[in-house]
Amino acid sequence: MTTSTTETRKFEAEVAQVLHLVTHSLYSHKDIFLRELVSNASDACDKLRFESMGHPEWMAEDSELRIDISFDKDARTISVHDNGIGMSRDELIANLGTIASSGTRRYLESLAAENKADSRMIGQFGVGFYSAFVVADKVIVTSLRAGAEASDGVRWESDGKGEYSLEMLELARRGTTITLHLKEDESEFLEAWKLRSLVSKYSDHISFPIRMPKEVDGKPSEEWEVVNSASALWTRPKAEIKDEEYQNFYKSLSHDFNDALAWSHNRVEGNQNFTSLLFVPAKAPFDFMSGREERKGLKLYIRRVFIMDASEQLLPAYLRFVRGVVDSDDLPLNVSREILQQNRQIERIKGACTKRVLDLLDKLAKDETEKYATFWNAFGGVLKEGVAEDANNRERIAKLLRFASTQSDGPTASVSLDDYIGRMQAGQEVIWYITADSHAAAKGSPQLESLRAKGVEVLLMSDRIDEWMAGYLTEYAGKKLRHIGKGEIELDSAAEEAHKASEEAASGVVSKLKELLGERVSDVKVSRRLTESPSCLVLDEYDMALHLRRVLKQSGHDMPDSAPVLEINPEHALLKRLDGESDAERSKDLALLLLEQAQVAEGAQLDDPAAFVQRLNRVIMEAPKAA
């Protein structure tokens, strides 16, 4: 519906879902609405301070940036005003009528399916503005963008039930005012002491002055007073900052409802002066793994002036889970992303931040193992990327890796490489591992049989990234890492003599299998790996694992044809049966079954499952005859 001055529009479907979830899921955390609105106001002031460097006239008449909070008991309203950058009509629609995150729809669907809407939901995809509707039944936003004409002011209004209205109006000054019309049962927020306590609890660190009307005889006066410390938290001495203040700052910065897992606060002085305050979250946002291309969370300040979100420039991609701020004394205020990419000072800051985060993780791993397990469950797969991407820190990152193993219970990744080395058998010089597309496939692989029989531990890797990562992690602490399913396995001299005798005795069945299987395999060999199973697939030492080949092929990559080596256990009854089989068709069935069951054990999907079943049935039915 449109009139000459007012336009009514529907929220996007995702926004309507968010509003429903917010109003029904956050009642027990309702006081965070003020934190979210103040945080948004602070961002608006930061943006103006940065953009005004190119447009100094924008701040000429009103240069003191601030956030004002007021309330009206009679009208039952709370207003949050900032004289920051402001918003145009199109920006209001984009920021308040839509949700840009590509993963939002999927996340909302999963919340609905699993019935898991809770207090963490808002911060996970940055829709803190909508928390206003937890306490308000109507919200009005008026805004004028810096540099715009007074007639370009906009009024946005909604009751949060599916629609909002837009109206152009005359506004004298830039900035944004959000007015909440409180619900009947939310009168507690119409008390000055309550609002001041919320500012003190959640927003004291905001670097802009937050003002409220001064109380005179218990009533608001016309005079304003600052109710926060208005100093950037990271500029204060660490000894003066309480853990609660750090946590509140983290929550405001990241819009996370959970406490940070750990943090590192440091001041560097010398050839380069900067302060860093870096946080490791306890949980990953819902769309975290899709964020490699556009990374956010680490804010760059220059002499307390916010410049940009510079996560991509200040940290490597494998540490993209880190949240925090870096404040430099030396960089020019007019720095751009292009300049950052080629700036030596930024490279030094990046190196220092990387070291701080790895130091922090190392300390967690040593001193707080439960917290480190929480970190690993959330971000271990991302940290593994660093093995390939950061050669300078590869050994440090490898020390932080955790894996399941043949000596650990279940699929939990809790074994470090140092743990493994500490349990190595006398004379063992190799760290053995196996990669597969699931923990069950890794643990049950026939390739492990020989080492398991000798009590040699094998690391079980089943993340998709593991095969790629392992290609770069070839050595740790002077020990070689080797895939149990690739290349040749060395035996002691006595076992090697027995193996040679076995090869000679099995030469007939090996030749028979080569002839029957043809180009399906590159070779057939007597195995040093098998003790119980009849067969397994083996690759050359530098070949890509078969399960990764399948993933890449399914993703559309052209993969060259490659046939594996089939290793056999000539002592197994199936091999003895094949060796003595004179019927050509039965011999072919047995040969194909030996290959196909090796493929199944490796996790592959057979090209013709129906033919496999028929073949298996024939072999089972004919077993007595063969006997």
XYZ file of C-alpha atoms in Angstrom:
627
model
C 0.000 0.000 0.000
C 1.444 3.398 -0.965
C 0.197 6.941 -0.290
C 1.802 10.203 -1.352
C 4.133 10.116 1.686
C 4.089 6.622 3.171
C 4.992 3.231 1.734
C 4.185 -0.053 3.459
C 6.391 -3.047 2.677
C 6.555 -6.642 3.826
C 9.623 -8.024 5.569
C 11.583 -10.662 3.716
C 10.566 -14.142 4.818
C 13.822 -14.618 6.724
C 13.293 -11.414 8.726
C 9.772 -12.493 9.642
C 11.188 -15.800 10.893
C 13.892 -14.013 12.868
C 11.329 -11.713 14.483
C 9.201 -14.695 15.476
C 12.185 -16.546 16.939
C 13.490 -13.465 18.740
C 10.229 -12.586 20.449
C 9.611 -16.185 21.511
C 13.123 -17.253 22.478
C 14.866 -14.348 24.196
C 12.548 -13.401 27.017
C 15.028 -14.549 29.664
C 17.758 -12.436 28.020
C 15.640 -9.412 27.181
C 17.965 -6.790 28.678
C 20.503 -7.356 25.883
C 18.368 -5.162 23.581
C 20.132 -2.046 24.900
C 23.575 -3.572 24.388
C 22.723 -4.362 20.771
C 21.306 -0.919 20.008
C 24.228 0.874 21.659
C 26.694 -1.346 19.791
C 25.025 -0.463 16.488
C 25.115 3.238 17.420
C 28.824 2.961 18.202
C 29.436 1.357 14.812
C 27.599 4.262 13.156
C 29.862 6.769 14.943
C 32.953 4.774 13.960
C 31.879 4.767 10.305
C 31.299 8.525 10.292
C 34.663 9.215 11.893
C 36.352 7.181 9.174
C 34.338 8.454 6.193
C 34.614 12.068 7.319
C 38.343 11.974 6.638
C 37.352 12.285 2.986
C 34.426 14.631 3.773
C 35.440 16.868 6.711
C 32.399 19.059 6.129
C 30.148 16.248 7.378
C 31.298 16.866 10.950
C 31.873 20.611 10.785
C 28.756 21.622 12.750
C 28.580 18.618 15.103
C 32.024 17.135 15.671
C 31.542 15.529 19.111
C 30.306 12.011 18.410
C 28.031 10.580 21.111
C 25.176 8.239 21.955
C 22.182 9.540 23.904
C 19.710 7.343 25.804
C 16.481 8.836 27.126
C 13.080 7.593 28.285
C 9.561 8.942 28.744
C 7.496 7.240 31.442
C 4.230 8.776 30.297
C 4.691 7.782 26.658
C 6.328 4.482 27.711
C 9.216 4.966 25.281
C 12.991 4.554 25.274
C 15.069 6.377 22.651
C 18.628 5.658 21.585
C 20.125 8.432 19.441
C 23.521 8.686 17.779
C 24.992 11.440 15.626
C 26.920 8.937 13.519
C 26.809 8.177 9.803
C 23.011 7.781 9.547
C 21.146 5.796 6.897
C 19.461 6.582 3.589
C 16.106 5.118 2.582
C 17.771 2.294 0.638
C 20.134 1.550 3.520
C 17.222 1.360 5.964
C 15.486 -1.166 3.707
C 18.694 -3.195 3.298
C 19.644 -3.108 6.985
C 16.247 -3.498 8.637
C 14.011 -5.138 6.029
C 16.299 -7.860 4.726
C 19.031 -10.183 5.962
C 22.003 -10.375 3.646
C 23.611 -13.522 5.012
C 23.476 -16.291 2.430
C 23.295 -18.974 5.087
C 20.433 -17.474 7.051
C 17.649 -19.420 5.347
C 19.416 -22.740 5.915
C 20.115 -21.860 9.523
C 16.527 -20.849 10.226
C 15.301 -24.058 8.631
C 17.645 -26.107 10.821
C 16.472 -24.240 13.923
C 12.879 -25.003 13.080
C 13.632 -28.642 12.276
C 15.629 -29.227 15.456
C 13.571 -26.909 17.674
C 16.779 -25.297 18.882
C 15.972 -21.583 18.862
C 17.714 -20.085 21.887
C 19.532 -17.061 23.188
C 22.577 -17.637 20.980
C 20.583 -17.229 17.821
C 20.670 -13.441 17.447
C 24.383 -12.917 17.549
C 25.092 -15.818 15.236
C 24.045 -13.885 12.196
C 24.094 -10.285 13.312
C 20.455 -9.268 13.655
C 20.745 -7.652 17.062
C 18.465 -4.753 16.090
C 15.499 -7.104 16.160
C 16.068 -7.798 19.859
C 14.213 -4.499 20.395
C 10.974 -6.357 19.701
C 11.494 -8.523 22.784
C 10.545 -5.537 24.948
C 8.719 -3.292 22.449
C 5.495 -3.719 20.523
C 6.407 -0.883 18.154
C 9.776 0.461 17.001
C 10.321 3.732 15.140
C 13.611 4.618 13.444
C 14.360 8.083 12.057
C 17.611 8.692 10.213
C 19.457 11.169 8.016
C 22.663 10.145 6.313
C 25.720 12.354 6.627
C 26.087 14.593 3.593
C 22.434 14.235 2.552
C 19.869 17.037 2.245
C 17.581 17.610 5.240
C 14.626 16.545 3.072
C 16.207 13.082 2.623
C 15.382 12.059 6.194
C 13.558 8.733 6.575
C 11.115 7.355 9.130
C 10.855 3.550 9.515
C 8.139 2.014 11.700
C 7.044 -1.533 12.490
C 5.215 -3.595 15.069
C 7.361 -6.601 14.165
C 4.448 -8.582 12.763
C 5.385 -8.831 9.114
C 5.298 -5.302 7.705
C 7.044 -1.964 8.075
C 6.343 1.514 6.773
C 8.682 4.078 5.238
C 8.140 7.800 5.090
C 10.385 10.621 3.881
C 10.609 13.554 6.275
C 12.656 16.657 7.035
C 15.414 16.136 9.614
C 17.692 18.924 10.817
C 20.758 16.849 11.749
C 22.472 13.679 10.629
C 22.293 10.509 12.688
C 19.790 7.876 13.802
C 17.185 7.732 16.552
C 15.552 4.438 17.539
C 12.424 4.790 19.665
C 10.979 1.739 21.409
C 7.330 1.741 22.525
C 7.502 -0.693 25.414
C 5.118 -3.538 26.051
C 2.869 -3.263 29.101
C 4.929 -5.659 31.223
C 8.302 -4.023 30.516
C 8.009 -0.997 32.802
C 11.292 -1.844 34.569
C 13.138 -0.304 31.619
C 11.486 3.068 32.284
C 13.695 3.564 35.330
C 16.913 5.558 35.045
C 18.812 3.266 37.429
C 17.935 0.218 35.325
C 19.146 1.751 32.059
C 22.318 3.046 33.713
C 23.039 -0.397 35.173
C 22.666 -1.975 31.724
C 25.064 0.570 30.219
C 27.543 -0.124 33.019
C 27.221 -3.887 32.603
C 27.298 -4.199 28.812
C 28.544 -0.965 27.241
C 30.922 0.775 29.628
C 33.816 0.095 27.226
C 32.201 1.893 24.270
C 34.740 4.531 23.263
C 32.111 7.215 22.573
C 30.354 9.015 25.433
C 26.985 7.482 26.265
C 24.816 10.176 27.812
C 21.594 10.172 29.800
C 19.577 13.071 31.283
C 20.920 14.063 34.680
C 18.590 13.171 37.540
C 17.369 16.108 39.647
C 15.069 15.285 42.555
C 14.500 11.856 41.035
C 13.423 13.229 37.654
C 15.269 13.621 34.335
C 16.497 17.170 33.705
C 17.484 18.992 30.529
C 21.165 18.516 31.355
C 23.016 15.481 29.971
C 25.727 13.503 31.743
C 28.075 10.768 30.549
C 27.267 7.370 32.113
C 30.097 5.224 30.693
C 33.856 5.425 31.065
C 34.061 6.299 27.333
C 37.556 4.846 26.990
C 38.502 2.049 24.656
C 38.930 -1.031 26.844
C 42.057 -2.180 25.032
C 43.857 1.084 25.887
C 43.595 0.442 29.622
C 46.266 -1.461 31.604
C 45.515 -5.180 31.807
C 45.819 -5.145 35.585
C 42.869 -2.755 35.817
C 40.496 -4.824 33.666
C 38.325 -7.511 35.217
C 37.493 -10.753 33.431
C 33.842 -9.699 33.397
C 34.785 -6.533 31.508
C 36.731 -8.528 28.938
C 33.772 -10.880 28.466
C 31.278 -8.038 28.102
C 33.535 -6.360 25.566
C 33.808 -9.617 23.615
C 30.036 -10.086 23.552
C 29.477 -6.532 22.366
C 32.174 -6.858 19.720
C 31.099 -10.256 18.386
C 27.362 -10.238 19.179
C 27.936 -13.622 20.803
C 25.821 -14.695 23.768
C 28.489 -17.095 25.013
C 31.613 -16.140 26.921
C 34.888 -16.141 25.022
C 37.014 -19.215 25.624
C 40.244 -17.246 26.084
C 41.850 -13.945 25.153
C 45.225 -12.255 24.749
C 45.759 -8.539 25.466
C 49.128 -7.067 24.498
C 50.856 -3.762 23.904
C 53.864 -3.704 21.546
C 56.271 -0.779 21.644
C 59.514 -0.167 19.770
C 59.980 0.181 16.038
C 56.222 -0.242 15.755
C 53.587 0.596 18.341
C 50.241 -1.181 18.472
C 47.817 -2.835 20.878
C 46.008 -6.106 20.203
C 43.111 -7.669 22.068
C 42.326 -11.061 20.552
C 39.553 -13.454 21.587
C 39.025 -17.151 20.829
C 35.271 -17.955 20.801
C 33.877 -21.060 22.450
C 31.510 -21.881 19.591
C 31.498 -21.323 15.858
C 28.786 -19.179 14.235
C 26.313 -21.199 12.184
C 27.785 -20.236 8.783
C 31.423 -20.071 9.909
C 32.835 -22.624 7.456
C 31.480 -20.648 4.491
C 33.313 -17.533 5.614
C 36.745 -18.179 4.076
C 36.128 -15.736 1.210
C 34.733 -12.873 3.299
C 36.312 -12.861 6.740
C 35.124 -10.586 9.514
C 35.744 -10.188 13.193
C 39.061 -8.369 13.675
C 38.697 -4.589 13.696
C 41.563 -2.281 12.773
C 41.828 1.029 14.632
C 44.457 3.699 14.071
C 44.986 5.894 17.129
C 41.531 4.865 18.446
C 39.851 5.695 15.098
C 38.007 2.725 13.589
C 39.220 2.101 10.035
C 37.773 -1.203 8.819
C 37.233 -4.860 9.535
C 40.656 -6.137 8.550
C 40.568 -9.819 9.478
C 41.877 -10.769 6.038
C 44.872 -8.449 6.356
C 45.733 -9.019 10.023
C 45.387 -12.797 10.391
C 45.909 -15.822 8.135
C 42.790 -17.623 6.923
C 43.288 -20.581 9.257
C 42.831 -18.231 12.271
C 39.641 -16.636 10.925
C 37.728 -17.692 14.044
C 39.551 -15.010 16.102
C 37.626 -11.892 17.132
C 39.112 -8.697 18.505
C 40.752 -5.347 17.797
C 44.158 -4.111 16.684
C 44.952 -0.448 17.342
C 48.045 0.948 15.592
C 49.824 4.197 16.450
C 51.858 4.295 13.245
C 49.650 3.571 10.232
C 48.262 6.532 8.231
C 44.573 7.284 8.798
C 43.869 7.288 5.065
C 44.964 3.672 4.692
C 42.998 1.548 2.183
C 42.582 -2.210 1.729
C 44.930 -2.045 -1.254
C 47.595 -0.306 0.832
C 47.115 -2.828 3.647
C 47.842 -5.692 1.293
C 51.283 -4.260 0.467
C 52.242 -2.670 3.788
C 55.273 -4.002 5.689
C 53.937 -2.704 8.994
C 50.752 -4.706 8.473
C 52.821 -7.802 7.722
C 54.661 -7.358 11.028
C 51.390 -6.845 12.897
C 49.987 -9.950 11.201
C 53.010 -11.977 12.248
C 52.719 -10.734 15.831
C 48.968 -11.457 16.010
C 49.498 -14.938 14.588
C 52.147 -15.628 17.225
C 49.863 -14.342 20.012
C 47.010 -16.609 18.954
C 49.237 -19.677 18.653
C 50.766 -18.866 22.054
C 47.271 -18.614 23.516
C 46.207 -21.956 22.008
C 49.421 -23.606 23.185
C 48.779 -22.374 26.725
C 45.195 -23.691 26.591
C 46.389 -27.070 25.334
C 48.936 -27.360 28.179
C 47.044 -25.881 31.108
C 43.316 -26.176 30.357
C 42.748 -29.355 28.404
C 38.957 -29.276 28.680
C 38.828 -25.769 27.253
C 41.189 -26.809 24.485
C 38.946 -29.781 23.673
C 36.061 -27.300 23.350
C 38.165 -25.185 20.987
C 39.210 -28.213 18.940
C 35.642 -29.415 18.502
C 34.640 -25.982 17.202
C 37.655 -24.959 15.119
C 40.068 -27.889 14.777
C 39.217 -28.419 11.124
C 40.065 -24.784 10.386
C 43.360 -24.849 12.280
C 44.436 -27.838 10.153
C 44.480 -25.522 7.116
C 47.511 -23.826 8.643
C 49.648 -26.932 8.170
C 49.450 -26.357 4.423
C 49.217 -22.559 4.384
C 51.793 -21.457 6.971
C 55.097 -23.238 6.485
C 56.844 -20.967 9.000
C 54.522 -22.077 11.806
C 53.893 -25.638 10.607
C 55.629 -27.319 13.550
C 53.767 -25.106 16.060
C 50.426 -25.860 14.441
C 51.210 -29.580 14.226
C 51.820 -29.571 17.980
C 48.235 -28.307 18.440
C 46.578 -30.954 16.242
C 44.403 -33.641 17.785
C 43.409 -37.014 16.299
C 41.533 -40.174 17.121
C 43.715 -43.265 17.215
C 43.585 -47.029 17.523
C 44.343 -46.570 21.241
C 41.650 -43.964 21.970
C 37.999 -44.557 22.741
C 35.532 -43.670 19.991
C 35.862 -40.992 17.327
C 36.886 -38.198 19.735
C 40.040 -36.445 18.511
C 42.130 -36.212 21.677
C 45.570 -37.594 20.780
C 48.381 -35.141 20.007
C 51.468 -35.999 17.987
C 53.491 -35.645 21.182
C 51.163 -38.151 22.882
C 51.776 -40.574 20.014
C 55.559 -40.159 20.131
C 55.510 -40.731 23.884
C 53.866 -44.141 23.314
C 55.997 -45.284 20.368
C 57.535 -48.720 20.638
C 61.263 -49.177 21.022
C 62.949 -48.679 17.671
C 59.826 -47.209 16.017
C 60.758 -44.204 13.868
C 57.488 -43.632 11.970
C 54.205 -41.989 13.006
C 51.599 -44.131 11.286
C 48.215 -42.779 10.213
C 45.311 -43.615 7.924
C 42.800 -41.331 6.183
C 39.235 -42.327 5.347
C 35.863 -40.699 4.769
C 34.552 -41.804 8.177
C 35.936 -42.835 11.535
C 34.383 -46.285 11.170
C 36.024 -46.808 7.780
C 39.410 -45.772 9.194
C 39.167 -47.893 12.323
C 37.907 -50.947 10.462
C 40.332 -50.786 7.545
C 42.094 -54.091 6.848
C 45.246 -52.064 6.152
C 45.699 -51.731 9.937
C 45.755 -55.448 10.715
C 49.501 -56.060 10.779
C 50.297 -52.992 12.904
C 47.366 -53.667 15.220
C 48.596 -57.223 15.759
C 51.988 -55.816 16.806
C 50.413 -53.224 19.130
C 51.588 -50.275 17.001
C 49.335 -47.221 17.353
C 47.813 -45.675 14.201
C 46.233 -42.211 14.018
C 42.752 -42.283 12.490
C 41.980 -39.273 10.285
C 38.483 -38.873 8.864
C 37.989 -35.126 8.233
C 37.786 -34.190 4.572
C 40.770 -31.889 4.975
C 43.007 -34.571 6.502
C 44.303 -36.147 3.299
C 45.217 -32.722 1.897
C 46.768 -31.625 5.187
C 48.784 -34.818 5.553
C 50.421 -34.112 2.204
C 52.185 -31.178 3.881
C 52.755 -32.796 7.284
C 55.467 -35.254 6.332
C 57.578 -34.944 9.496
C 57.165 -33.891 13.123
C 59.798 -33.724 15.861
C 62.213 -35.675 13.669
C 59.716 -38.484 13.015
C 58.357 -39.267 9.556
C 54.594 -39.472 9.107
C 53.385 -42.279 6.844
C 50.015 -43.419 5.547
C 49.528 -47.105 6.335
C 47.713 -47.628 3.028
C 50.409 -46.178 0.790
C 53.743 -47.540 -0.377
C 55.684 -50.494 0.922
C 55.927 -51.480 4.592
C 59.286 -52.606 5.882
C 59.543 -55.760 8.021
C 62.294 -57.023 10.272
C 64.725 -59.498 8.700
C 63.002 -62.635 10.029
C 59.565 -61.475 8.907
C 60.994 -60.435 5.543
C 62.330 -63.931 4.942
C 58.912 -65.400 5.758
C 57.272 -62.898 3.415
C 59.549 -63.841 0.529
C 58.651 -67.481 1.037
C 54.958 -66.560 1.051
C 55.377 -64.608 -2.209
C 56.985 -67.606 -3.900
C 54.284 -69.970 -2.685
C 51.529 -67.614 -3.836
C 52.982 -66.777 -7.246
C 50.372 -68.915 -8.981
C 47.321 -67.244 -7.407
C 48.915 -63.806 -7.911
C 49.335 -64.484 -11.639
C 45.788 -65.814 -11.802
C 44.358 -62.664 -10.192
C 46.354 -60.378 -12.489
C 44.923 -62.174 -15.500
C 41.335 -62.210 -14.191
C 41.246 -58.580 -13.024
C 43.216 -57.069 -15.893
C 43.232 -53.255 -15.955
C 40.978 -52.984 -12.892
C 44.160 -53.035 -10.793
C 47.680 -51.797 -11.452
C 49.244 -54.792 -9.705
C 48.554 -57.727 -7.384
C 50.928 -58.357 -4.470
C 51.204 -60.517 -1.391
C 50.478 -58.197 1.534
C 52.658 -57.259 4.487
C 49.619 -55.529 6.014
C 46.961 -58.254 6.192
C 46.611 -60.857 8.912
C 42.851 -61.560 8.899
C 41.202 -60.132 5.776
C 41.641 -61.669 2.324
C 42.478 -58.449 0.453
C 42.887 -54.675 0.605
C 43.617 -51.792 -1.725
C 46.975 -50.000 -1.553
C 48.298 -46.898 -3.320
C 51.736 -45.662 -4.246
C 53.279 -43.498 -1.546
C 52.408 -40.158 -3.157
C 49.053 -41.078 -4.693
C 45.904 -39.279 -3.600
C 43.656 -41.344 -1.325
C 40.731 -42.944 -3.109
C 38.101 -41.305 -0.895
C 39.510 -37.825 -1.693
C 39.531 -38.655 -5.403
C 35.838 -39.467 -5.129
C 35.078 -36.190 -3.358
C 36.945 -34.157 -5.977
C 35.325 -36.038 -8.819
C 31.860 -35.423 -7.332
C 32.758 -31.744 -7.076
C 33.339 -31.581 -10.821
C 37.133 -31.919 -10.938
C 38.656 -33.948 -13.745
C 40.574 -36.802 -12.176
C 42.978 -38.926 -14.265
C 42.235 -42.621 -14.336
C 44.230 -44.539 -11.757
C 44.063 -48.167 -10.701
C 45.073 -49.246 -7.179
C 47.256 -52.147 -6.145
C 45.360 -55.169 -4.794
C 47.174 -56.796 -1.889
C 46.172 -60.314 -0.853
C 46.519 -62.594 2.125
C 47.333 -66.013 0.582
C 46.604 -67.763 3.898
C 42.951 -66.767 3.759
C 40.408 -69.445 2.765
C 39.080 -67.388 -0.172
C 42.540 -67.170 -1.724
C 43.150 -70.890 -1.224
C 39.791 -71.595 -2.788
C 40.635 -69.404 -5.789
C 44.036 -71.056 -6.123
C 42.389 -74.472 -6.362
C 39.420 -73.426 -8.517
C 39.435 -74.854 -12.050
C 36.106 -73.443 -13.258
C 36.681 -70.195 -15.204
C 33.398 -68.498 -14.213
C 33.757 -69.352 -10.525
C 37.363 -68.138 -10.632
C 36.228 -64.829 -12.125
C 33.516 -64.462 -9.459
C 36.054 -65.057 -6.681
C 38.576 -62.641 -8.180
C 35.994 -59.874 -8.561
C 34.706 -60.444 -5.027
C 38.221 -60.069 -3.634
C 38.509 -56.712 -5.407
C 34.997 -55.542 -4.557
C 35.160 -56.341 -0.860
C 38.472 -54.440 -0.702
C 36.687 -51.491 -2.338
C 33.800 -51.715 0.142
C 36.205 -51.849 3.097
C 37.898 -48.730 1.734
C 34.515 -46.941 1.656
C 33.900 -46.921 -2.082
C 30.521 -47.226 -3.755
C 30.561 -50.147 -6.183
C 29.881 -49.435 -9.846
C 27.342 -52.302 -10.037
C 26.022 -53.288 -6.588
C 23.438 -55.670 -8.083
C 26.118 -57.673 -9.887
C 28.127 -57.804 -6.662
C 25.150 -59.244 -4.760
C 24.504 -61.858 -7.456
C 28.170 -62.799 -7.496
C 28.268 -63.090 -3.713
C 25.175 -65.278 -3.692
C 26.672 -67.611 -6.296
C 29.914 -67.989 -4.343
C 28.019 -68.675 -1.103
C 25.733 -71.228 -2.748
C 28.630 -72.974 -4.433
C 30.883 -73.049 -1.391
C 30.005 -76.632 -0.366
C 30.751 -77.864 -3.883
C 34.114 -76.177 -3.803
C 34.780 -77.717 -0.416
